[in-house]
Coordinates of N, CA, C and O in Angstrom, one line a residue:
X1 N -9.2 5.9 25.2 CA -10.3 5.0 24.9 C -10.1 4.3 23.6 O -9.7 4.8 22.5
X2 N -10.2 2.9 23.6 CA -10.0 2.1 22.4 C -11.4 2.1 21.6 O -12.4 1.9 22.3
X3 N -11.2 2.1 20.4 CA -12.4 2.2 19.4 C -12.0 1.5 18.2 O -10.9 1.0 17.9
X4 N -13.0 1.1 17.3 CA -12.7 0.5 15.9 C -13.0 1.6 14.9 O -14.0 2.2 15.2
X5 N -12.0 2.1 14.1 CA -12.1 3.1 13.3 C -12.0 2.6 11.8 O -11.1 1.9 11.5
X6 N -12.8 3.1 11.0 CA -12.6 3.0 9.5 C -11.8 4.1 8.9 O -12.0 5.2 9.2
X7 N -10.7 3.8 8.1 CA -10.0 4.8 7.4 C -10.8 5.2 6.2 O -11.2 4.5 5.3
X8 N -11.0 6.7 6.2 CA -11.8 7.2 5.1 C -10.8 7.9 4.2 O -11.0 7.7 3.0
X9 N -9.8 8.6 4.7 CA -8.8 9.2 3.8 C -7.4 9.4 4.4 O -7.4 9.6 5.7
X10 N -6.5 9.3 3.6 CA -5.0 9.6 4.1 C -4.6 10.8 3.4 O -4.6 10.9 2.1
X11 N -4.1 11.7 4.1 CA -3.5 13.0 3.4 C -2.4 12.8 2.5 O -1.6 12.1 2.8
X12 N -2.6 13.4 1.3 CA -1.4 13.3 0.3 C -0.3 14.3 0.7 O 0.8 14.4 0.3
X13 N -0.9 15.4 1.4 CA 0.0 16.5 1.8 C 0.7 16.3 3.1 O 1.9 16.5 3.4
X14 N 0.0 15.9 4.1 CA 0.6 15.7 5.4 C 0.6 14.1 5.8 O -0.6 13.6 6.2
X15 N 1.6 13.5 6.1 CA 1.6 11.9 6.3 C 1.1 11.7 7.7 O 0.8 10.5 8.0
X16 N 1.0 12.8 8.6 CA 0.4 12.5 10.0 C -1.0 12.7 10.0 O -1.6 12.6 11.1
X17 N -1.7 12.9 8.9 CA -3.1 13.3 8.9 C -3.9 12.1 8.3 O -3.6 11.6 7.2
X18 N -5.0 11.7 9.1 CA -5.8 10.7 8.5 C -7.3 11.0 8.9 O -7.5 11.7 10.1
X19 N -8.2 10.8 8.0 CA -9.6 10.9 8.3 C -10.3 9.6 8.6 O -10.0 8.6 7.8
X20 N -10.9 9.5 9.8 CA -11.5 8.2 10.2 C -13.1 8.3 10.4 O -13.6 9.5 10.4
X21 N -13.7 7.3 10.5 CA -15.2 7.2 11.0 C -15.3 6.2 12.0 O -14.7 5.1 12.0
X22 N -15.8 6.7 13.1 CA -16.3 5.9 14.2 C -17.7 6.2 14.5 O -18.2 7.2 14.6
X23 N -18.4 5.0 14.5 CA -20.0 5.1 14.7 C -20.6 6.1 13.7 O -21.4 6.9 14.2
X24 N -20.0 6.0 12.4 CA -20.6 6.9 11.4 C -20.2 8.4 11.6 O -21.0 9.2 10.9
X25 N -19.4 8.6 12.5 CA -19.0 10.1 12.6 C -17.5 10.2 12.3 O -16.8 9.4 12.6
X26 N -17.2 11.3 11.4 CA -16.0 11.6 10.8 C -15.1 12.5 11.7 O -15.6 13.4 12.1
X27 N -13.8 12.2 11.8 CA -12.9 12.9 12.5 C -11.5 12.9 11.8 O -11.1 12.1 11.1
X28 N -10.8 14.1 11.7 CA -9.7 14.2 11.1 C -8.6 14.3 12.4 O -8.7 15.0 13.3
X29 N -7.7 13.2 12.3 CA -6.8 13.1 13.5 C -5.3 13.1 13.1 O -5.0 13.0 11.8
X30 N -4.5 13.5 14.1 CA -3.0 13.4 13.9 C -2.6 12.0 14.3 O -2.9 11.5 15.4
X31 N -1.8 11.4 13.5 CA -1.3 10.1 13.7 C -0.1 10.1 14.7 O 1.0 10.5 14.3
X32 N -0.5 9.7 16.0 CA 0.5 9.8 17.0 C 1.5 8.6 17.0 O 2.6 8.6 17.4
X33 N 0.8 7.4 16.5 CA 1.5 6.1 16.6 C 0.8 5.2 15.6 O -0.4 5.0 15.5
X34 N 1.6 4.5 14.8 CA 1.2 3.6 13.7 C 2.4 2.7 13.2 O 3.2 3.1 12.5
X35 N 2.4 1.5 13.9 CA 3.5 0.7 13.7 C 3.5 -0.1 12.4 O 4.2 -1.1 12.1
X36 N 2.4 0.1 11.5 CA 2.1 -0.7 10.3 C 1.5 0.1 9.3 O 1.1 1.2 9.6
X37 N 1.5 -0.4 8.1 CA 0.8 0.5 7.0 C -0.7 0.3 7.1 O -1.2 -0.7 7.4
X38 N -1.4 1.4 6.8 CA -2.8 1.5 7.0 C -3.4 1.8 5.6 O -2.7 2.3 4.8
X39 N -4.6 1.2 5.2 CA -5.4 1.4 4.1 C -6.6 1.9 4.1 O -7.3 1.6 5.0
X40 N -7.0 2.9 3.1 CA -8.4 3.4 3.0 C -9.4 2.3 2.9 O -9.0 1.3 2.2
X41 N -10.5 2.3 3.7 CA -11.5 1.3 3.7 C -11.3 0.3 4.7 O -12.3 -0.5 5.0
X42 N -10.3 0.1 5.3 CA -10.0 -0.9 6.2 C -10.4 -0.4 7.7 O -10.5 0.8 8.0
X43 N -10.7 -1.4 8.5 CA -11.0 -1.1 9.9 C -9.9 -1.4 10.9 O -9.3 -2.6 10.7
X44 N -9.6 -0.6 11.8 CA -8.5 -0.8 12.7 C -8.9 -0.6 14.2 O -9.7 0.3 14.4
X45 N -8.2 -1.3 15.1 CA -8.3 -0.9 16.6 C -7.3 0.3 16.8 O -6.3 0.4 16.3
X46 N -7.9 1.3 17.4 CA -7.3 2.5 17.6 C -7.6 3.1 19.0 O -8.5 2.6 19.7
X47 N -6.7 4.0 19.4 CA -6.8 4.7 20.7 C -7.0 6.2 20.4 O -6.0 6.7 19.7
X48 N -8.0 6.8 20.8 CA -8.2 8.3 20.5 C -7.8 9.0 21.8 O -8.2 8.6 22.8
X49 N -7.1 10.1 21.6 CA -6.8 10.9 22.7 C -6.8 12.3 22.4 O -6.7 12.8 21.2
X50 N -7.0 13.1 23.3 CA -7.0 14.7 23.3 C -5.7 15.3 23.6 O -4.9 14.8 24.4
X51 N -5.2 16.3 22.8 CA -4.0 17.0 23.0 C -4.3 18.4 23.1 O -4.9 19.0 22.5
X52 N -3.6 19.0 24.3 CA -3.8 20.4 24.7 C -2.4 21.1 24.7 O -1.5 20.6 25.3
X53 N -2.3 22.2 24.0 CA -1.0 22.8 24.0 C -0.7 23.4 25.3 O 0.4 23.2 25.8
X54 N -1.7 24.0 25.8 CA -1.6 24.7 27.2 C -2.5 24.0 28.2 O -3.5 24.4 28.3
X55 N -2.1 22.9 28.8 CA -3.2 22.1 29.6 C -3.3 22.8 30.9 O -4.2 22.2 31.8
X56 N -2.8 24.0 31.2 CA -2.9 24.6 32.5 C -4.1 25.6 32.3 O -4.8 25.9 33.2
X57 N -4.6 25.8 31.1 CA -5.7 26.7 30.9 C -6.6 26.2 29.5 O -6.3 26.5 28.5
X58 N -7.6 25.3 29.9 CA -8.4 24.7 28.8 C -9.5 25.7 28.6 O -10.0 26.5 29.5
X59 N -9.9 25.8 27.4 CA -11.2 26.5 27.0 C -12.3 25.5 27.1 O -12.5 24.6 26.3
X60 N -13.1 25.7 28.2 CA -14.2 24.8 28.6 C -15.3 25.6 29.1 O -15.1 26.6 29.9
X61 N -16.5 25.3 28.8 CA -17.7 26.2 29.3 C -18.9 25.3 29.2 O -18.9 24.2 28.5
X62 N -19.9 25.6 29.9 CA -21.1 25.0 29.9 C -21.9 25.1 28.5 O -21.7 26.1 27.9
X63 N -22.6 24.2 28.1 CA -23.2 24.2 26.8 C -24.6 23.9 26.7 O -25.1 23.1 27.6
X64 N -25.3 24.5 26.0 CA -26.8 24.2 25.7 C -26.9 23.1 24.8 O -27.9 22.4 24.7
X65 N -25.9 22.7 23.9 CA -26.0 21.6 22.9 C -25.6 20.4 23.6 O -24.8 20.4 24.4
X66 N -26.2 19.3 23.2 CA -26.1 18.0 24.0 C -24.8 17.2 23.5 O -24.1 16.5 24.1
X67 N -24.6 17.4 22.1 CA -23.6 16.5 21.6 C -23.0 17.1 20.1 O -23.7 17.8 19.5
X68 N -21.8 16.6 19.8 CA -21.4 16.9 18.5 C -20.0 17.6 18.5 O -19.4 18.0 19.6
X69 N -19.4 17.4 17.4 CA -18.0 18.1 17.4 C -17.9 18.8 16.1 O -18.4 18.5 15.1
X70 N -16.9 19.9 16.1 CA -16.8 20.7 14.9 C -15.3 20.9 14.7 O -14.6 21.5 15.7
X71 N -14.8 20.7 13.7 CA -13.4 20.9 13.2 C -13.3 22.4 13.0 O -14.0 23.0 12.5
X72 N -12.0 22.9 13.5 CA -11.7 24.3 13.5 C -10.8 24.4 12.2 O -9.7 24.0 12.2
X73 N -11.3 25.2 11.1 CA -10.7 25.3 9.9 C -10.0 24.1 9.5 O -10.8 22.9 9.4
X74 N -9.0 24.1 8.8 CA -8.2 22.8 8.3 C -7.2 22.4 9.1 O -6.1 22.0 8.8
X75 N -7.5 22.4 10.5 CA -6.4 22.0 11.5 C -6.9 20.7 12.2 O -7.9 20.1 11.8
X76 N -6.2 20.3 13.1 CA -6.5 19.1 13.9 C -7.4 19.6 15.2 O -7.8 18.7 15.9
X77 N -7.5 20.9 15.2 CA -8.4 21.4 16.3 C -9.9 21.1 16.2 O -10.4 21.2 15.1
X78 N -10.6 20.9 17.4 CA -12.0 20.8 17.4 C -12.6 21.4 18.5 O -12.0 21.6 19.6
X79 N -13.9 21.8 18.4 CA -14.9 22.1 19.6 C -15.6 20.9 19.7 O -16.3 20.3 18.7
X80 N -15.6 20.3 20.9 CA -16.4 19.2 21.2 C -17.4 19.4 22.2 O -17.2 20.0 23.4
X81 N -18.7 19.4 21.8 CA -19.8 19.4 22.8 C -20.1 18.1 23.2 O -20.3 17.1 22.5
X82 N -20.2 17.9 24.4 CA -20.6 16.5 25.0 C -20.9 16.5 26.5 O -21.1 17.6 27.1
X83 N -21.1 15.4 26.9 CA -21.4 15.2 28.4 C -20.3 14.6 29.1 O -19.6 13.8 28.7
X84 N -19.8 15.6 30.2 CA -18.6 15.3 30.9 C -18.9 14.3 32.2 O -19.9 14.6 32.8
X85 N -18.3 13.2 32.1 CA -18.3 12.3 33.4 C -16.8 12.0 33.7 O -16.2 11.1 33.1
X86 N -16.5 12.6 34.9 CA -15.2 12.3 35.5 C -14.1 12.8 34.4 O -14.0 13.8 34.3
X87 N -13.3 12.0 33.6 CA -12.3 12.3 32.9 C -12.7 11.8 31.4 O -11.7 11.9 30.6
X88 N -14.2 11.7 31.1 CA -14.5 11.4 29.9 C -15.5 12.4 29.4 O -16.3 12.8 30.2
X89 N -15.5 12.5 28.0 CA -16.5 13.3 27.3 C -17.2 12.5 26.3 O -16.5 11.8 25.6
X90 N -18.4 12.3 26.5 CA -19.3 11.5 25.5 C -19.9 12.5 24.4 O -20.7 13.4 24.9
X91 N -19.6 12.3 23.3 CA -20.1 13.2 22.1 C -20.4 12.4 20.9 O -19.5 11.6 20.4
X92 N -21.7 12.4 20.5 CA -22.0 11.7 19.2 C -21.6 10.2 19.1 O -21.1 9.6 18.2
X93 N -21.7 9.5 20.3 CA -21.4 8.1 20.4 C -19.9 7.7 20.4 O -19.4 6.6 20.5
X94 N -19.1 8.9 20.6 CA -17.6 8.7 20.7 C -17.0 9.2 22.1 O -17.7 10.2 22.5
X95 N -16.4 8.4 22.6 CA -15.8 8.8 24.0 C -14.5 9.2 24.0 O -13.5 8.5 23.4
X96 N -14.3 10.3 24.5 CA -12.9 11.0 24.6 C -12.5 11.0 26.0 O -13.3 11.4 26.9
X97 N -11.3 10.5 26.2 CA -10.8 10.4 27.8 C -9.5 11.1 27.8 O -8.6 11.1 27.0
X98 N -9.4 11.9 28.9 CA -8.1 12.6 29.3 C -8.1 12.9 30.7 O -9.1 13.6 31.1
X99 N -7.2 12.6 31.4 CA -7.1 12.7 32.9 C -7.1 14.2 33.4 O -7.5 14.5 34.5
X100 N -6.7 15.1 32.5 CA -6.8 16.6 32.9 C -8.2 17.1 33.2 O -8.4 17.9 33.9
X101 N -9.2 16.2 32.6 CA -10.5 16.7 32.8 C -11.1 16.5 34.3 O -12.0 17.0 34.6
X102 N -10.2 15.7 35.0 CA -10.6 15.5 36.5 C -10.5 17.0 37.2 O -11.2 17.2 38.1
X103 N -9.7 17.9 36.6 CA -9.5 19.1 37.1 C -10.8 20.1 36.9 O -10.8 21.1 37.6
X104 N -11.7 19.6 36.3 CA -12.9 20.4 35.9 C -14.1 19.7 36.4 O -15.2 19.6 35.8
X105 N -14.1 19.3 37.7 CA -15.2 18.5 38.3 C -16.4 19.3 38.5 O -17.5 18.8 38.7
X106 N -16.2 20.7 38.6 CA -17.4 21.5 38.7 C -18.4 21.4 37.4 O -19.5 21.7 37.6
X107 N -17.8 20.8 36.2 CA -18.7 20.5 35.2 C -19.2 19.1 35.1 O -19.7 18.8 34.2
X108 N -18.8 18.3 36.1 CA -19.1 16.9 36.0 C -20.7 16.7 35.8 O -21.4 17.5 36.6
X109 N -21.0 15.8 34.9 CA -22.3 15.3 34.7 C -23.1 16.6 34.1 O -24.4 16.6 34.3
X110 N -22.5 17.4 33.4 CA -23.0 18.6 32.6 C -22.7 18.4 31.2 O -21.7 17.9 30.9
X111 N -23.5 19.2 30.4 CA -23.1 19.2 29.0 C -22.1 20.5 28.9 O -22.4 21.5 29.5
X112 N -21.0 20.3 28.1 CA -19.9 21.3 28.1 C -19.5 21.4 26.6 O -19.7 20.5 25.8
X113 N -18.8 22.6 26.4 CA -18.1 22.8 25.2 C -16.5 22.8 25.4 O -16.2 23.7 26.3
X114 N -15.7 22.0 24.7 CA -14.3 22.0 25.0 C -13.6 22.2 23.8 O -13.9 21.6 22.8
X115 N -12.6 23.1 23.8 CA -11.8 23.3 22.7 C -10.5 22.4 22.9 O -9.8 22.5 23.9
X116 N -10.3 21.5 21.9 CA -9.0 20.8 21.9 C -8.0 21.2 20.8 O -8.6 21.5 19.7
X117 N -6.8 21.3 21.1 CA -5.8 21.6 20.1 C -5.5 20.5 18.9 O -5.2 20.9 17.8
X118 N -5.8 19.2 19.5 CA -5.5 18.2 18.5 C -6.2 16.9 19.0 O -6.3 16.6 20.2
X119 N -6.7 16.1 18.0 CA -7.2 14.8 18.3 C -6.2 13.8 17.8 O -5.9 13.8 16.5
X120 N -5.6 13.1 18.7 CA -4.5 12.1 18.2 C -5.1 10.7 18.2 O -6.1 10.3 18.8
X121 N -4.4 10.0 17.3 CA -4.9 8.6 17.0 C -3.7 7.8 17.1 O -2.6 8.1 16.6
X122 N -3.8 6.6 17.8 CA -2.7 5.6 17.9 C -3.4 4.3 17.3 O -4.4 3.8 17.9
X123 N -2.6 3.7 16.2 CA -3.1 2.4 15.8 C -2.6 1.3 16.7 O -1.3 1.3 17.0
X124 N -3.4 0.4 17.2 CA -3.0 -0.6 18.1 C -2.7 -1.9 17.3 O -2.9 -2.1 16.3

């Protein structure tokens, strides 16, 4: 899913780590693709994608919470609370898309909690 993201911070330790803001919500992402230099405070067109180490067994369950995401420690992993529609999860005004979610149609049109191993970002 393409979005407009503001760069909040670039990691001094890990060159593949960037903190962004989309719709006033902050995410720490793994830079999967960036063909140019990026600057803190600037806005860029990006594509956000989900990465699963073992995509054969996702951690997914029904949720009582309607929206939100929580970073797991100081990693790229997140718990995402949101509404599943087809291959998309809508959470806090951000749309996350991954075709593997079609395999979980029993959760379609329901609030779910999904664990992702990494949120990737590609700068367009």
